CSV table of C-alpha atoms (C1' of nucleotides) in Angstrom, one decimal:
chain,number,residue,atom,x,y,z
A,1,MET,CA,97.4,71.4,67.2
A,2,ARG,CA,99.8,70.1,69.9
A,3,SER,CA,100.8,72.4,72.7
A,4,ALA,CA,102.9,71.8,75.4
A,5,LYS,CA,100.3,73.2,77.9
A,6,ASP,CA,98.1,70.4,77.2
A,7,ASP,CA,100.7,67.7,77.8
A,8,ARG,CA,99.7,65.6,80.6
A,9,ARG,CA,103.3,65.6,82.0
A,10,VAL,CA,103.3,69.4,82.1
A,11,LYS,CA,99.8,69.6,83.8
A,12,TYR,CA,101.0,67.1,86.4
A,13,THR,CA,104.1,68.7,87.2
A,14,LYS,CA,102.5,72.2,87.6
A,15,MET,CA,99.8,70.5,89.8
A,16,VAL,CA,102.1,68.9,92.1
A,17,LEU,CA,104.5,71.8,92.4
A,18,LYS,CA,101.4,74.0,93.0
A,19,GLU,CA,100.2,71.7,95.9
A,20,SER,CA,103.6,71.5,97.5
A,21,PHE,CA,104.0,75.1,97.5
A,22,ILE,CA,100.7,75.7,99.1
A,23,LYS,CA,101.4,73.1,101.7
A,24,LEU,CA,104.8,74.8,102.6
A,25,LEU,CA,103.1,78.3,102.3
A,26,SER,CA,100.5,77.3,105.1
A,27,LYS,CA,103.7,76.4,107.3
A,28,LYS,CA,106.0,79.4,106.7
A,29,ASP,CA,106.3,82.6,105.1
A,30,ILE,CA,107.3,82.8,101.3
A,31,SER,CA,110.7,84.4,101.9
A,32,LYS,CA,111.7,81.2,103.8
A,33,ILE,CA,110.4,78.7,101.2
A,34,THR,CA,113.3,77.4,98.8
A,35,ILE,CA,112.8,76.1,95.3
A,36,LYS,CA,114.8,72.9,96.4
A,37,GLU,CA,112.2,72.3,99.0
A,38,ILE,CA,109.3,72.7,96.9
A,39,CYS,CA,110.7,70.4,94.4
A,40,GLU,CA,111.7,67.7,97.0
A,41,ASP,CA,108.3,67.7,98.4
A,42,ALA,CA,106.7,67.5,94.9
A,43,ASP,CA,109.1,64.8,93.7
A,44,ILE,CA,110.1,67.1,90.7
A,45,ASN,CA,113.5,67.9,89.3
A,46,ARG,CA,114.6,71.4,90.2
A,47,ALA,CA,115.3,71.9,86.5
A,48,THR,CA,111.8,71.2,85.7
A,49,PHE,CA,110.7,73.8,88.2
A,50,TYR,CA,112.8,76.3,86.3
A,51,ALA,CA,111.3,75.4,83.0
A,52,HIS,CA,108.1,76.7,84.2
A,53,TYR,CA,108.6,79.2,87.0
A,54,SER,CA,111.5,81.7,87.6
A,55,ASP,CA,111.2,81.4,91.4
A,56,GLN,CA,108.6,81.0,94.1
A,57,TYR,CA,107.2,84.4,93.8
A,58,ASP,CA,106.6,83.8,90.2
A,59,LEU,CA,104.8,80.5,91.1
A,60,MET,CA,102.8,82.5,93.7
A,61,ARG,CA,101.7,85.1,91.1
A,62,LYS,CA,100.5,82.3,88.7
A,63,ILE,CA,98.5,80.8,91.6
A,64,GLU,CA,96.8,84.1,92.4
A,65,ASN,CA,96.0,84.7,88.7
A,66,GLU,CA,94.3,81.4,88.5
A,67,LEU,CA,92.3,81.8,91.7
A,68,LEU,CA,91.3,85.3,90.1
A,69,GLU,CA,90.1,83.7,87.0
A,70,ASN,CA,88.2,81.1,88.9
A,71,ILE,CA,86.4,83.5,90.9
A,72,SER,CA,85.7,85.6,87.8
A,73,SER,CA,84.1,82.5,85.9
A,74,TYR,CA,82.1,81.4,89.0
A,75,ILE,CA,80.5,85.0,89.1
A,76,THR,CA,80.1,84.9,85.4
A,77,GLU,CA,78.5,81.6,85.7
A,78,PHE,CA,76.1,82.6,88.2
A,79,ALA,CA,75.0,85.7,86.4
A,80,LYS,CA,74.3,83.7,83.3
A,81,LYS,CA,72.2,81.1,85.1
A,82,SER,CA,70.0,83.3,87.2
A,83,ASN,CA,68.4,86.0,85.0
A,84,ASN,CA,67.2,87.9,88.1
A,85,PHE,CA,69.7,88.7,90.8
A,86,ASN,CA,70.5,91.7,93.0
A,87,ASP,CA,73.8,93.0,94.4
A,88,VAL,CA,73.3,91.4,97.7
A,89,GLU,CA,73.1,87.9,95.8
A,90,LEU,CA,76.1,88.6,93.8
A,91,ILE,CA,78.3,89.6,96.6
A,92,GLU,CA,77.1,86.6,98.6
A,93,LYS,CA,78.5,84.5,95.7
A,94,ILE,CA,81.9,85.9,96.4
A,95,PHE,CA,81.7,84.8,100.0
A,96,GLU,CA,80.5,81.5,99.0
A,97,TYR,CA,83.2,80.9,96.7
A,98,ILE,CA,85.8,81.9,99.4
A,99,LYS,CA,84.1,79.5,101.7
A,100,GLU,CA,84.3,76.7,99.4
A,101,ASN,CA,87.9,77.2,98.7
A,102,ALA,CA,88.9,78.3,102.2
A,103,GLN,CA,92.4,76.6,102.4
A,104,LEU,CA,93.7,78.5,99.6
A,105,CYS,CA,91.7,81.6,100.1
A,106,LYS,CA,92.7,81.8,103.9
A,107,LEU,CA,96.4,82.0,102.5
A,108,LEU,CA,96.0,84.4,99.7
A,109,LEU,CA,93.4,86.7,101.2
A,110,SER,CA,94.9,86.9,104.7
A,111,LYS,CA,96.5,89.8,106.2
A,112,LYS,CA,100.0,88.3,105.3
A,113,GLY,CA,98.8,88.0,101.5
A,114,ASP,CA,99.6,90.5,98.8
A,115,LEU,CA,97.3,93.6,99.1
A,116,ASP,CA,97.4,94.3,95.4
A,117,PHE,CA,96.0,90.8,94.6
A,118,GLN,CA,93.4,91.3,97.1
A,119,LYS,CA,92.2,94.4,95.8
A,120,ARG,CA,91.9,92.9,92.2
A,121,VAL,CA,89.7,90.3,93.7
A,122,MET,CA,87.3,93.0,95.1
A,123,MET,CA,87.5,94.9,91.9
A,124,LEU,CA,86.0,92.0,90.1
A,125,VAL,CA,82.6,92.7,91.8
A,126,TYR,CA,82.9,96.4,92.0
A,127,ASP,CA,84.1,97.1,88.4
A,128,LYS,CA,81.5,95.1,86.6
A,129,ASN,CA,78.3,95.1,88.6
A,130,LEU,CA,77.9,97.7,91.1
A,131,ILE,CA,76.6,101.1,90.8
A,132,ASP,CA,79.0,103.5,89.2
A,133,LEU,CA,79.1,106.3,91.7
A,134,THR,CA,80.3,109.0,89.4
A,135,ASN,CA,77.8,108.1,86.6
A,136,GLU,CA,74.9,108.6,89.3
A,137,GLY,CA,76.3,112.1,89.8
A,138,ILE,CA,76.4,111.8,93.4
A,139,PHE,CA,80.1,112.6,93.7
A,140,SER,CA,82.7,114.6,91.9
A,141,ARG,CA,85.3,112.9,89.9
A,142,GLU,CA,88.2,113.2,92.3
A,143,TYR,CA,86.0,112.3,95.2
A,144,ALA,CA,84.8,109.2,93.3
A,145,ASP,CA,88.4,107.9,92.8
A,146,TYR,CA,89.2,108.2,96.6
A,147,ILE,CA,86.0,106.6,97.5
A,148,TYR,CA,86.6,103.8,95.1
A,149,SER,CA,90.0,103.2,96.7
A,150,TYR,CA,88.4,103.3,100.2
A,151,THR,CA,85.6,101.0,99.3
A,152,ILE,CA,87.9,98.4,97.7
A,153,THR,CA,90.6,98.2,100.4
A,154,GLY,CA,88.0,98.5,103.0
A,155,CYS,CA,86.2,95.2,101.7
A,156,VAL,CA,89.6,93.5,101.7
A,157,GLY,CA,89.7,94.4,105.5
A,158,ILE,CA,86.1,92.9,105.8
A,159,ILE,CA,87.1,89.6,104.4
A,160,GLN,CA,90.1,89.4,106.2
A,161,LYS,CA,88.3,89.8,109.5
A,162,TRP,CA,85.8,87.2,108.3
A,163,LEU,CA,88.5,84.7,107.4
A,164,GLU,CA,90.2,85.4,110.8
A,165,ASP,CA,87.2,84.9,112.7
A,166,GLY,CA,86.7,81.4,111.2
A,167,MET,CA,84.0,82.5,108.7
A,168,ASP,CA,81.3,82.4,111.5
A,169,LYS,CA,78.9,84.8,110.1
A,170,SER,CA,76.9,83.7,107.3
A,171,THR,CA,77.5,84.7,103.6
A,172,ARG,CA,74.3,86.5,103.5
A,173,PHE,CA,75.2,88.5,106.5
A,174,MET,CA,78.3,89.5,105.2
A,175,ALA,CA,77.0,90.5,101.8
A,176,GLU,CA,74.2,92.7,103.2
A,177,MET,CA,76.8,94.4,105.6
A,178,ILE,CA,79.1,94.9,102.7
A,179,ILE,CA,76.2,96.7,100.6
A,180,ARG,CA,75.2,98.6,103.4
A,181,LEU,CA,78.8,99.9,104.2
A,182,THR,CA,79.5,100.7,100.6
A,183,THR,CA,76.4,102.7,99.9
A,184,TYR,CA,77.4,106.3,100.5
A,185,ASN,CA,75.0,109.2,100.9
A,186,ASN,CA,76.9,111.6,103.0
A,187,ALA,CA,79.7,113.1,100.8
A,188,PRO,CA,79.4,116.5,99.0
A,189,LYS,CA,78.7,117.0,95.3
B,1,MET,CA,124.4,103.5,133.3
B,2,ARG,CA,126.0,102.4,130.4
B,3,SER,CA,124.2,100.6,127.6
B,4,ALA,CA,125.3,99.4,124.2
B,5,LYS,CA,122.4,101.2,122.6
B,6,ASP,CA,123.7,104.6,123.6
B,7,ASP,CA,127.4,103.8,122.1
B,8,ARG,CA,127.9,106.1,119.3
B,9,ARG,CA,129.4,103.4,117.3
B,10,VAL,CA,126.1,101.3,117.6
B,11,LYS,CA,124.1,104.2,116.6
B,12,TYR,CA,126.2,104.9,113.6
B,13,THR,CA,126.1,101.2,112.5
B,14,LYS,CA,122.4,101.1,112.7
B,15,MET,CA,121.9,104.4,111.0
B,16,VAL,CA,124.0,103.5,107.8
B,17,LEU,CA,122.5,100.0,107.7
B,18,LYS,CA,119.0,101.6,107.7
B,19,GLU,CA,119.9,104.3,105.2
B,20,SER,CA,121.5,101.6,102.8
B,21,PHE,CA,118.4,99.2,103.1
B,22,ILE,CA,116.1,101.8,102.3
B,23,LYS,CA,118.3,103.0,99.4
B,24,LEU,CA,118.1,99.5,98.2
B,25,LEU,CA,114.4,99.1,99.0
B,26,SER,CA,113.6,102.1,96.7
B,27,LYS,CA,115.3,100.2,93.6
B,28,LYS,CA,114.0,96.6,94.3
B,29,ASP,CA,111.9,94.3,96.3
B,30,ILE,CA,113.1,93.1,99.8
B,31,SER,CA,113.1,89.5,98.7
B,32,LYS,CA,115.8,90.3,96.1
B,33,ILE,CA,118.0,92.4,98.5
B,34,THR,CA,120.9,90.5,100.2
B,35,ILE,CA,122.7,91.2,103.5
B,36,LYS,CA,125.8,91.4,101.8
B,37,GLU,CA,124.6,94.0,99.5
B,38,ILE,CA,123.4,96.0,102.3
B,39,CYS,CA,126.6,95.8,104.2
B,40,GLU,CA,128.6,96.5,101.2
B,41,ASP,CA,126.7,99.7,100.6
B,42,ALA,CA,126.8,100.7,104.2
B,43,ASP,CA,130.5,99.7,104.4
B,44,ILE,CA,129.7,97.8,107.5
B,45,ASN,CA,131.0,94.3,108.2
B,46,ARG,CA,128.6,91.5,107.7
B,47,ALA,CA,129.3,90.0,111.2
B,48,THR,CA,128.3,93.4,112.5
B,49,PHE,CA,124.9,93.2,110.8
B,50,TYR,CA,124.3,90.0,112.4
B,51,ALA,CA,125.1,91.5,115.8
B,52,HIS,CA,122.1,93.7,115.4
B,53,TYR,CA,119.5,92.1,113.0
B,54,SER,CA,118.7,88.5,111.9
B,55,ASP,CA,118.0,89.1,108.4
B,56,GLN,CA,116.5,92.0,106.1
B,57,TYR,CA,113.1,91.3,107.3
B,58,ASP,CA,114.0,91.9,110.9
B,59,LEU,CA,115.7,95.1,109.9
B,60,MET,CA,112.6,96.1,108.0
B,61,ARG,CA,110.2,95.5,111.0
B,62,LYS,CA,112.4,97.5,113.2
B,63,ILE,CA,112.4,100.5,110.8
B,64,GLU,CA,108.4,100.1,110.6
B,65,ASN,CA,108.2,100.1,114.5
B,66,GLU,CA,110.4,103.3,114.7
B,67,LEU,CA,108.2,104.9,112.2
B,68,LEU,CA,105.2,104.0,114.0
B,69,GLU,CA,106.6,105.3,117.3
B,70,ASN,CA,107.7,108.6,115.4
B,71,ILE,CA,104.2,109.2,114.1
B,72,SER,CA,102.8,108.4,117.5
B,73,SER,CA,104.9,111.0,119.3
B,74,TYR,CA,104.4,113.5,116.6
B,75,ILE,CA,100.6,113.3,117.3
B,76,THR,CA,101.0,113.2,120.9
B,77,GLU,CA,103.1,116.4,120.7
B,78,PHE,CA,100.3,118.1,118.8
B,79,ALA,CA,97.7,117.1,121.3
B,80,LYS,CA,99.8,118.4,124.0
B,81,LYS,CA,100.5,121.8,122.5
B,82,SER,CA,97.2,122.7,121.2
B,83,ASN,CA,94.4,122.5,123.8
B,84,ASN,CA,91.6,123.0,121.4
B,85,PHE,CA,91.7,120.7,118.3
B,86,ASN,CA,89.0,118.7,116.3
B,87,ASP,CA,89.3,115.3,114.6
B,88,VAL,CA,89.9,116.8,111.0
B,89,GLU,CA,93.0,118.6,112.4
B,90,LEU,CA,94.4,115.6,114.0
B,91,ILE,CA,93.9,113.5,111.0
B,92,GLU,CA,95.4,116.4,109.0
B,93,LYS,CA,98.4,115.9,111.1
B,94,ILE,CA,99.0,112.3,110.1
B,95,PHE,CA,99.0,113.3,106.4
B,96,GLU,CA,101.3,116.2,107.4
B,97,TYR,CA,103.8,113.7,108.9
B,98,ILE,CA,103.5,111.4,105.8
B,99,LYS,CA,104.3,114.4,103.5
B,100,GLU,CA,107.2,115.5,105.5
B,101,ASN,CA,108.7,111.9,105.6
B,102,ALA,CA,107.6,111.0,102.1
B,103,GLN,CA,110.7,109.2,101.0
B,104,LEU,CA,110.2,106.4,103.6
B,105,CYS,CA,106.5,106.8,103.9
B,106,LYS,CA,106.1,106.0,100.2
B,107,LEU,CA,108.1,102.7,100.7
B,108,LEU,CA,106.4,101.5,103.8
B,109,LEU,CA,102.8,102.7,103.1
B,110,SER,CA,102.5,101.9,99.4
B,111,LYS,CA,100.6,99.0,98.1
B,112,LYS,CA,103.8,96.9,98.1
B,113,GLY,CA,104.2,97.5,101.8
B,114,ASP,CA,103.0,95.4,104.7
B,115,LEU,CA,99.4,95.8,105.0
B,116,ASP,CA,99.6,94.8,108.8
B,117,PHE,CA,101.9,97.6,109.6
B,118,GLN,CA,99.7,100.0,107.6
B,119,LYS,CA,96.7,99.2,109.5
B,120,ARG,CA,98.7,99.9,112.9
B,121,VAL,CA,99.4,103.3,111.6
B,122,MET,CA,95.7,103.9,110.9
B,123,MET,CA,94.7,102.4,114.3
B,124,LEU,CA,97.1,105.0,116.0
B,125,VAL,CA,94.4,107.5,115.2
B,126,TYR,CA,91.3,105.6,115.3
B,127,ASP,CA,91.8,103.9,118.5
B,128,LYS,CA,92.8,106.8,120.7
B,129,ASN,CA,91.0,109.7,119.3
B,130,LEU,CA,87.9,109.1,117.3
B,131,ILE,CA,84.3,108.4,118.2
B,132,ASP,CA,83.8,105.1,119.7
B,133,LEU,CA,81.2,103.7,117.3
B,134,THR,CA,79.8,101.2,119.8
B,135,ASN,CA,79.7,103.3,122.9
B,136,GLU,CA,77.7,105.8,121.0
B,137,GLY,CA,75.3,103.0,120.7
B,138,ILE,CA,74.8,103.2,116.9
B,139,PHE,CA,75.9,99.8,116.1
B,140,SER,CA,75.7,96.3,117.6
B,141,ARG,CA,79.0,94.8,118.7
B,142,GLU,CA,79.4,92.4,115.8
B,143,TYR,CA,78.8,95.2,113.4
B,144,ALA,CA,81.2,97.6,115.2
B,145,ASP,CA,84.0,95.1,114.8
B,146,TYR,CA,83.7,94.8,111.0
B,147,ILE,CA,83.0,98.4,110.4
B,148,TYR,CA,86.2,99.2,112.4
B,149,SER,CA,88.1,96.6,110.1
B,150,TYR,CA,86.3,98.3,107.1
B,151,THR,CA,87.5,101.8,108.1
B,152,ILE,CA,91.1,101.0,109.2
B,153,THR,CA,91.8,99.0,106.0
B,154,GLY,CA,89.8,101.6,103.8
B,155,CYS,CA,91.9,104.5,105.1
B,156,VAL,CA,95.0,102.4,104.1
B,157,GLY,CA,93.5,102.4,100.7
B,158,ILE,CA,93.0,106.2,100.6
B,159,ILE,CA,96.5,107.0,101.9
B,160,GLN,CA,98.0,104.7,99.1
B,161,LYS,CA,96.1,106.4,96.4
B,162,TRP,CA,97.2,109.9,97.8
B,163,LEU,CA,101.0,108.8,97.8
B,164,GLU,CA,100.4,107.2,94.1
B,165,ASP,CA,99.1,110.5,92.9
B,166,GLY,CA,102.1,112.3,94.2
B,167,MET,CA,100.2,113.8,97.2
B,168,ASP,CA,98.7,116.5,95.1
B,169,LYS,CA,95.5,117.0,97.3
B,170,SER,CA,95.8,119.2,100.3
B,171,THR,CA,96.3,117.5,103.7
B,172,ARG,CA,93.1,119.3,104.8
B,173,PHE,CA,91.2,118.2,101.8
B,174,MET,CA,92.3,114.5,102.6
B,175,ALA,CA,91.5,114.8,106.3
B,176,GLU,CA,88.1,116.1,105.7
B,177,MET,CA,87.3,113.3,103.3
B,178,ILE,CA,88.5,110.7,105.7
B,179,ILE,CA,86.2,112.2,108.3
B,180,ARG,CA,83.5,112.2,106.0
B,181,LEU,CA,83.9,108.8,104.8
B,182,THR,CA,84.4,107.2,108.2
B,183,THR,CA,81.1,108.8,109.7
B,184,TYR,CA,78.4,106.4,109.3
B,185,ASN,CA,74.9,106.8,109.7
B,186,ASN,CA,73.4,104.1,107.4
B,187,ALA,CA,73.7,100.8,109.4
B,188,PRO,CA,71.1,99.2,111.5
B,189,LYS,CA,71.2,99.0,115.3
C,1,DT,C1',101.0,50.2,67.3
C,2,DT,C1',104.4,53.0,65.6
C,3,DG,C1',107.2,56.9,65.2
C,4,DA,C1',108.2,61.6,66.1
C,5,DC,C1',108.3,64.7,69.7
C,6,DT,C1',109.6,66.5,73.8
C,7,DA,C1',108.9,66.8,79.0
C,8,DT,C1',111.5,65.2,82.7
C,9,DT,C1',115.4,63.4,84.7
C,10,DA,C1',120.0,62.6,87.2
C,11,DA,C1',124.5,64.4,87.6
C,12,DA,C1',127.5,67.8,87.6
C,13,DC,C1',128.9,72.5,87.6
C,14,DA,C1',130.6,77.2,89.1
C,15,DC,C1',128.9,80.5,91.7
C,16,DA,C1',126.7,83.6,95.5
C,17,DG,C1',125.1,84.3,99.7
C,18,DT,C1',124.5,82.6,104.6
C,19,DG,C1',125.7,82.4,109.4
C,20,DT,C1',129.4,81.8,112.5
C,21,DT,C1',134.0,81.9,114.6
C,22,DT,C1',138.6,83.8,115.5
C,23,DA,C1',142.0,86.9,116.7
C,24,DT,C1',143.0,91.8,116.1
C,25,DT,C1',142.1,96.7,115.8
C,26,DA,C1',139.6,100.8,116.8
C,27,DT,C1',136.6,103.6,119.5
C,28,DA,C1',133.9,105.1,123.4
C,29,DT,C1',133.2,106.0,128.0
C,30,DT,C1',134.2,106.8,133.0
D,1,DA,C1',144.8,106.9,130.9
D,2,DA,C1',142.5,102.5,131.7
D,3,DT,C1',138.7,99.6,130.7
D,4,DA,C1',135.1,97.8,128.1
D,5,DT,C1',133.4,96.6,124.0
D,6,DA,C1',132.1,97.4,119.3
D,7,DA,C1',133.5,96.6,114.9
D,8,DT,C1',136.7,94.4,111.6
D,9,DA,C1',139.2,91.0,108.5
D,10,DA,C1',139.7,86.6,107.4
D,11,DA,C1',138.4,82.2,107.1
D,12,DC,C1',135.1,78.4,107.4
D,13,DA,C1',131.7,74.9,106.1
D,14,DC,C1',127.3,75.0,104.2
D,15,DT,C1',123.1,75.6,101.5
D,16,DG,C1',120.7,77.0,97.8
D,17,DT,C1',120.8,79.0,92.7
D,18,DG,C1',120.5,78.4,88.0
D,19,DT,C1',122.3,76.3,84.1
D,20,DT,C1',124.0,72.6,81.0
D,21,DT,C1',124.5,67.9,79.5
D,22,DA,C1',123.2,63.3,77.9
D,23,DA,C1',119.9,59.6,78.9
D,24,DT,C1',115.3,58.4,79.7
D,25,DA,C1',110.5,57.9,79.6
D,26,DG,C1',105.9,59.6,78.3
D,27,DT,C1',102.6,61.7,75.1
D,28,DC,C1',100.1,62.3,71.0
D,29,DA,C1',98.9,62.0,66.3
D,30,DA,C1',98.6,59.2,62.3
DNA sequence: TTGACTATTAAACACAGTGTTTATTATATT
DNA sequence: AATATAATAAACACTGTGTTTAATAGTCAA
């Protein structure tokens, strides 16, 4: 069962292209990065780039999706190993992951990054693991949807600030704060 | 006191360039929009574009700043006219402005827009007019900063959802919800 | 290790858009 | 009406794009 995806050459090509792209992204905005430039840095033929990606934005999107998958399995792994954990610990895991992968995360989760992607990261936690506000009957349906949006984007803002400040607060401090801020008890039925 | 800014020709040039750019932006991503394309649509010489803007991102930034100023004066105007108003009414004004300028606001405030700009819009309200959480002594300084980030970006998320849903909730409904969500009473000193 | 497979390569291509300059024309302001 | 200057058309060299070609080199399964 031979697949191009498993070919060492392909793996190498994609790896170095991603590395060079990230290196460039830390220096300038994606709109100013050219494909020629990425390929020269990676020492990969330009035609080869086009065999895998349509442009720098496509490459970016694929890096984002990979990060998303990595965070997801990181959390799943944690949930499997420890059979007794609470919400704070789970959210702490997210912060730990970000800290361990700070270089990339700083680029993708900063205020210059793509908000839609950042929301998806937050949804990883909230969709699967946290209290469903509607089911608890605290809020009406129409309220719950808005609260969900508020919570998700609010958390994005928190993480951005944490990254901007050089991640000086502990992961535990952050996780506890998030839990506190996202637990509402002051809205009408 | 003659200034190039006041020249009718300049005003016209800038106006049609902005119009064409916004028209294009509603059809495709800014990264796919070329200066040649903008100029052809606006029927303006390309050299003239460069006399005013460095590229499409520069043009975008200037449109954003203008919108920001317009919202700001819209609010100031309201505050001047009515000598008795509360926070809900003030926030309602923001929603009203967005509704009145839906075409542009949908582009700049949507999830594809620039988060940093969107935060600045939210700060217009929060910095000047709403309760200073720290001063009230409810939160410690380090908490207050994070709560501020959470609140600002959270509000961005709410407005995005409102726009995505076709602004079907009333401006009053939205304003009251925002007030309710951004009034915290469950954090430690 | 061999042989089939295929990813990568260098080179070339036409093409589109960039950013700037030049002399000329058109318009605005006082 | 005179002066100032914004906008223009045309041309420029240049950079990057996306694709194609035939040759090369690396990979994997038997």
